[in-house]
Short mmCIF file of C-alpha atoms in Angstrom, two decimals:
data_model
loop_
_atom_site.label_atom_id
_atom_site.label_comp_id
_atom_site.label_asym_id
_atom_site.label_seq_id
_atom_site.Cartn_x
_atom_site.Cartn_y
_atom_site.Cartn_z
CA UNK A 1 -193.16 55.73 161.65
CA UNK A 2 -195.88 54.23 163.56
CA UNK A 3 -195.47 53.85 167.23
CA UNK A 4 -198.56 52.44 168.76
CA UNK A 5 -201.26 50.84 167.60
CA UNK A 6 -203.80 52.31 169.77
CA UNK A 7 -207.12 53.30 168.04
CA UNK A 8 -207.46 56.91 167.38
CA UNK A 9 -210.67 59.04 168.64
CA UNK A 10 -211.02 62.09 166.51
CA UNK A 11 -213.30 63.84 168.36
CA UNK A 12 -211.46 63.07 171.76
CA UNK A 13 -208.64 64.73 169.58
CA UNK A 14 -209.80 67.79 168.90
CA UNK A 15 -211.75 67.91 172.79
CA UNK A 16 -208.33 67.85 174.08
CA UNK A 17 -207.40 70.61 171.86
CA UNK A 18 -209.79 72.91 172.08
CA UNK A 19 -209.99 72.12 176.00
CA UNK A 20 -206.37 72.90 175.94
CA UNK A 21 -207.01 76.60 175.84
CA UNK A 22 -204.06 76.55 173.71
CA UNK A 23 -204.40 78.66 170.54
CA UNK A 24 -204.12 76.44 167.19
CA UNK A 25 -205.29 76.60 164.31
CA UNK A 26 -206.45 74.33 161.93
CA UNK A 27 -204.82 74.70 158.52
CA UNK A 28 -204.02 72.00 155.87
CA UNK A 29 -206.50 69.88 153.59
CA UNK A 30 -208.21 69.02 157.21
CA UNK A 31 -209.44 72.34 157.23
CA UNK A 32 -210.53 72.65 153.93
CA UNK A 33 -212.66 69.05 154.35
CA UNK A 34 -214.35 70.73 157.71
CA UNK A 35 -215.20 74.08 155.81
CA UNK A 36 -217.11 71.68 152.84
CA UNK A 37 -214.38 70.42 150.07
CA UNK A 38 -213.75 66.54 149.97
CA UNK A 39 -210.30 66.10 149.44
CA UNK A 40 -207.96 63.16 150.17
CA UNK A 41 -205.98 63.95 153.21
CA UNK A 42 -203.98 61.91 155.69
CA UNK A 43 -202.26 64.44 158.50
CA UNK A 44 -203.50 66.89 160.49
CA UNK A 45 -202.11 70.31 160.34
CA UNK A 46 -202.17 73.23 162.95
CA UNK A 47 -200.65 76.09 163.19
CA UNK A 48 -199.70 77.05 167.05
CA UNK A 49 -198.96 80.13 168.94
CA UNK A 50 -195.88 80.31 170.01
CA UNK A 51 -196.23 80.28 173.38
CA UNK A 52 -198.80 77.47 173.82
CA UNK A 53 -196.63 74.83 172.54
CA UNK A 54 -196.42 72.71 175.76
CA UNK A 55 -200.50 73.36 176.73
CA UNK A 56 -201.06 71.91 173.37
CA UNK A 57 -198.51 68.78 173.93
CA UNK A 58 -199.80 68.33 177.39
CA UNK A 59 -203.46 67.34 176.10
CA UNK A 60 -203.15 65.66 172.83
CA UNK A 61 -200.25 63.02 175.03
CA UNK A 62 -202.75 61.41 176.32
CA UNK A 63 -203.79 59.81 173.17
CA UNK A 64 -200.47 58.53 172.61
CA UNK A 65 -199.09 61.44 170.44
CA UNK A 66 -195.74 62.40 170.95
CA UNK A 67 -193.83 64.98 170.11
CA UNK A 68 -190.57 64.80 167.89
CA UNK A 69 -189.17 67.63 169.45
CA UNK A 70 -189.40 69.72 172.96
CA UNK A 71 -190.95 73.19 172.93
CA UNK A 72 -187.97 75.09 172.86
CA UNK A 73 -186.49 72.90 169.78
CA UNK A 74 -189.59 73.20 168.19
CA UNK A 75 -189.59 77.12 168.41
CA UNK A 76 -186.41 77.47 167.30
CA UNK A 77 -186.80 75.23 164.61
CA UNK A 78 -190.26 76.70 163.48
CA UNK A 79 -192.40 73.21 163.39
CA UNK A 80 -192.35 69.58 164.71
CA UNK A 81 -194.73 66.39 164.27
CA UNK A 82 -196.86 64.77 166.79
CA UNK A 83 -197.61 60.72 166.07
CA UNK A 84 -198.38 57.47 166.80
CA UNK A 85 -200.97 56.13 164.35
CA UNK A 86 -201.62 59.73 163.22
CA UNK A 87 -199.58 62.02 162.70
CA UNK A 88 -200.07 65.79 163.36
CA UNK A 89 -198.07 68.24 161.64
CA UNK A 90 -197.26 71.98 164.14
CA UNK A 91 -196.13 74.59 162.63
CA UNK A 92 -194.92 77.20 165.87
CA UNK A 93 -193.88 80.75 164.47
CA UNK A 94 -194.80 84.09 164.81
CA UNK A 95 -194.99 84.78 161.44
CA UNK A 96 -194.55 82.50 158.34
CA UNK A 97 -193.18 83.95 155.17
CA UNK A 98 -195.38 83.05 151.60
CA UNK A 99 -193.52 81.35 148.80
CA UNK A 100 -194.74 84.69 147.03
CA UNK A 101 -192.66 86.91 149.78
CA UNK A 102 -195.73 88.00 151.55
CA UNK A 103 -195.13 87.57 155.57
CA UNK A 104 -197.98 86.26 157.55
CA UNK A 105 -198.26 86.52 161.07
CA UNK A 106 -200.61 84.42 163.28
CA UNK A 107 -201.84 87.07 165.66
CA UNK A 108 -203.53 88.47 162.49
CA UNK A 109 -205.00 84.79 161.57
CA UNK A 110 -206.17 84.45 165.47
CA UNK A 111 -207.87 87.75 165.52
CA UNK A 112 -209.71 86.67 162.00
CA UNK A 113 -210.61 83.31 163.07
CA UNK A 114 -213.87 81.47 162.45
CA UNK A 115 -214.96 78.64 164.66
CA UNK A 116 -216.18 75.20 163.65
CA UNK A 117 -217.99 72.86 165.59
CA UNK A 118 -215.77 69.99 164.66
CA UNK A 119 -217.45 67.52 167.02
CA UNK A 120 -220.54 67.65 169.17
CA UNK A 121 -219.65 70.43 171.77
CA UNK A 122 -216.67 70.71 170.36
CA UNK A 123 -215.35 74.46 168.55
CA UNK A 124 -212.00 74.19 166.60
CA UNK A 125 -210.90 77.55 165.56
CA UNK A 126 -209.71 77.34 161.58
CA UNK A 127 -208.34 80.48 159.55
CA UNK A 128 -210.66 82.83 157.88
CA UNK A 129 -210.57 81.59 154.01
CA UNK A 130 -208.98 84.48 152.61
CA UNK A 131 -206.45 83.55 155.35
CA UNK A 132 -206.52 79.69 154.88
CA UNK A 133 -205.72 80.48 151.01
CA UNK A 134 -202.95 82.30 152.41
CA UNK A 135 -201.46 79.42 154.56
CA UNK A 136 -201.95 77.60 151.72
CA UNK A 137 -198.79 79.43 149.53
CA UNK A 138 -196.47 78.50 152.65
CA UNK A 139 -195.22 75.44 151.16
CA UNK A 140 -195.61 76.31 147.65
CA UNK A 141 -196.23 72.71 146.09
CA UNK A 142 -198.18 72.49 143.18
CA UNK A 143 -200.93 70.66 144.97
CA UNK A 144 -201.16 73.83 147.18
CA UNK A 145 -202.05 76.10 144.22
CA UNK A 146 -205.18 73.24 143.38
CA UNK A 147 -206.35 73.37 147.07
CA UNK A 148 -206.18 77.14 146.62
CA UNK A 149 -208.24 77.58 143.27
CA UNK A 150 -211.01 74.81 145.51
CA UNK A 151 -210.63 77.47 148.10
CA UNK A 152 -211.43 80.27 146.04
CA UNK A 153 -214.01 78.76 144.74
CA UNK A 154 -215.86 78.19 148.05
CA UNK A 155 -214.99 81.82 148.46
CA UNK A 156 -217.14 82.50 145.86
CA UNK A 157 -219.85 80.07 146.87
CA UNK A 158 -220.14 81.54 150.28
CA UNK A 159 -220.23 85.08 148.50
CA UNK A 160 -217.42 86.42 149.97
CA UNK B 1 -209.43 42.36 133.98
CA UNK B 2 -205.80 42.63 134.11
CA UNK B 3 -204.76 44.10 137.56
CA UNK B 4 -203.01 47.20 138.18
CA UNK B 5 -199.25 47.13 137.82
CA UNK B 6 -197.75 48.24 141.03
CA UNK B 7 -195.11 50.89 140.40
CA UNK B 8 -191.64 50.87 140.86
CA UNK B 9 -190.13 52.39 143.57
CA UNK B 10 -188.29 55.01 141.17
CA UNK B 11 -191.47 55.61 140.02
CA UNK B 12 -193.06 56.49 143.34
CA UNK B 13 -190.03 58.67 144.12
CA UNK B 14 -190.09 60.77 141.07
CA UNK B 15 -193.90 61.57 141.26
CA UNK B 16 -193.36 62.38 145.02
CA UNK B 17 -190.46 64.74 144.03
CA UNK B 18 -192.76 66.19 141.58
CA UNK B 19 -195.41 66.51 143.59
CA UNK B 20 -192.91 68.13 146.60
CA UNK B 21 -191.33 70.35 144.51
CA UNK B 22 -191.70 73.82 145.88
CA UNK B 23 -192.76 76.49 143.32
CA UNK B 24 -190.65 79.59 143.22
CA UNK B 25 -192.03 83.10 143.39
CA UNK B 26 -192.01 83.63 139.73
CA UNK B 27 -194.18 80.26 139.16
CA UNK B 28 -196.22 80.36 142.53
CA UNK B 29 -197.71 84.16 140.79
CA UNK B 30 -197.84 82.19 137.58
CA UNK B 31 -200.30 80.09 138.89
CA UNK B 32 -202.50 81.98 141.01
CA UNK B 33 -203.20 83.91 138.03
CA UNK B 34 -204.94 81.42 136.38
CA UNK B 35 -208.40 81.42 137.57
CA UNK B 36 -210.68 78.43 137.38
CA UNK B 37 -212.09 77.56 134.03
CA UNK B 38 -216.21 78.62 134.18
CA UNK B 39 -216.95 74.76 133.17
CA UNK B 40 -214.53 73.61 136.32
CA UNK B 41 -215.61 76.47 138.59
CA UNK B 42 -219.12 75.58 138.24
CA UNK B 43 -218.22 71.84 138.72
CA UNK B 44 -216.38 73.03 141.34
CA UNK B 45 -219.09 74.71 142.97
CA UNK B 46 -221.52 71.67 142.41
CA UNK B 47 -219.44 69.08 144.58
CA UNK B 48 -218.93 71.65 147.06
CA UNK B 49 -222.65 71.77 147.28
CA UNK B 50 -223.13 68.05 147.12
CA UNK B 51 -220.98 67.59 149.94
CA UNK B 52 -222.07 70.14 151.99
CA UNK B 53 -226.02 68.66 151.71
CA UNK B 54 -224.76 65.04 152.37
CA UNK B 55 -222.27 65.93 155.14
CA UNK B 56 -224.34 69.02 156.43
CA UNK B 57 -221.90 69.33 159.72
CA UNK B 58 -218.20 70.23 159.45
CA UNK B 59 -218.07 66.65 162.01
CA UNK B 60 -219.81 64.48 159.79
CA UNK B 61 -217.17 66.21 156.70
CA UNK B 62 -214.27 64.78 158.98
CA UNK B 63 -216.03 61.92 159.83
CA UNK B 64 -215.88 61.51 155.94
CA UNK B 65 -212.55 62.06 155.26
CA UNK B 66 -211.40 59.52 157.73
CA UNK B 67 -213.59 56.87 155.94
CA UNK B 68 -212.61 58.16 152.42
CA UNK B 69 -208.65 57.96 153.84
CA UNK B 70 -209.17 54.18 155.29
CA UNK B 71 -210.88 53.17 152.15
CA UNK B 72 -208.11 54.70 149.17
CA UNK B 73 -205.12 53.35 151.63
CA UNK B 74 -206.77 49.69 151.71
CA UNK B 75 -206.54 49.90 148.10
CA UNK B 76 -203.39 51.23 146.80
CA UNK B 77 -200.34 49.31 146.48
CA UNK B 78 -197.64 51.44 147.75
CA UNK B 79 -196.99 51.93 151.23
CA UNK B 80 -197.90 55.01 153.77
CA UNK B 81 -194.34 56.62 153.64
CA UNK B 82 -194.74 57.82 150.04
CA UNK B 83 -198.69 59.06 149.92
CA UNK B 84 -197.55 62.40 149.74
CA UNK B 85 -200.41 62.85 147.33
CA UNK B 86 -203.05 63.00 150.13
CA UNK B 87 -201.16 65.19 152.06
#
């Protein structure tokens, strides 16, 4: 559903978000575009600590993206969407489960991180790619499983 | 040239199911036990390259994307609520 029609600045975006102090990662096919593999993508995909939910809704409402849900909705229900023009997908849990069974918790991710400079100034913090791959079997579509042989394959470019 | 035919609404809906469907454990192991092909790994590793020297900064990759995103919706038929495919 689009709300507003207001133009969208993606480096103001992800200013706000990294200003925000709030810890969020980026995940999804955004993610995988930043770190050097041109894919199609449309959303933007983070996953949030917990506890940062409202720092996190408190700067990116300024450019017009709401929230679907309140924190305490959005904890207990373990993700909620931010839109107007754009949409921005949270996932808020502690730990997400792999359609595999393996359990992955975001403390780990956070400690692992890697930093981007996403826009001039500007430092998003995205998984480590062993640890992107791994957010990548949370939803378990077959898509997933091509973004995660492109993953593996940068993997192997950078040598890891 | 004959223009494309726009699909039918089932049609969208079925490849979006399809494309939705969530693997289960036996089939998500399946497939992450199929490594890249060496032809499609190296091919693989080429674009990856290419982009990375044309779009040296993970900004201008975004940058990109957004253009790339503007430019395949302006030309599809169907409407935003089913591009599940770019998701």
């Amino acid at each position: 559903m689009r709300v507003e029609g207001s133009p969208f600045e993606e480096a103001a975006f992800f200013r706000a978000v990294a200003a925000s102090g709030a810890r969020a990662l980026l995940i999804g096919r955004r993610a995988l575009v930043a770190l050097g593999i041109p894919v199609l993508t449309v959303d933007y995909d983070f996953w949030l600590h917990i506890d940062d939910i409202a720092r996190f809704n408190t700067a990116i409402e300024p450019m017009g993206l709401y929230p679907t849900h309140a924190p305490e909705e959005a904890r207990a229900r373990g993700r909620y969407v931010a839109e107007n023009d754009e949409r921005v997908d949270v996932l808020v849990a502690r730990s997400v489960p792999t359609v595999d069974g393996i359990h992955v918790a975001f403390d780990e991710l956070w400690s692992r991180r890697r930093g981007l400079e996403v826009a001039a100034g500007v430092v998003l913090a995205v998984p480590a790619l062993p640890d992107l791959i791994l957010t990548k079997r949370f939803g378990g579509r077959p898509k997933d499983f091509e973004d995660i042989r492109l993953l593996e394959a940068l993997r192997r470019e950078e040598g890891q | 040239m004959k223009p494309l035919d726009t699909p039918s609404p089932a049609a969208v809906a079925r490849v979006h199911a399809l494309s939705e469907r969530r693997l289960s454990a036996e089939e998500a192991r399946a497939a992450l036990a199929v490594p890249l092909g060496e032809a499609e790994e190296q091919e693989t590793r080429s674009l990856i390259r290419w982009f990375r020297r044309r779009y040296p900064t993970p900004a201008a990759r975004l940058a990109y994307a957004r253009r790339a995103y503007r430019r395949w919706a302006s030309a599809r038929p169907i409407t935003r609520g089913s591009d599940s495919d770019a998701r």
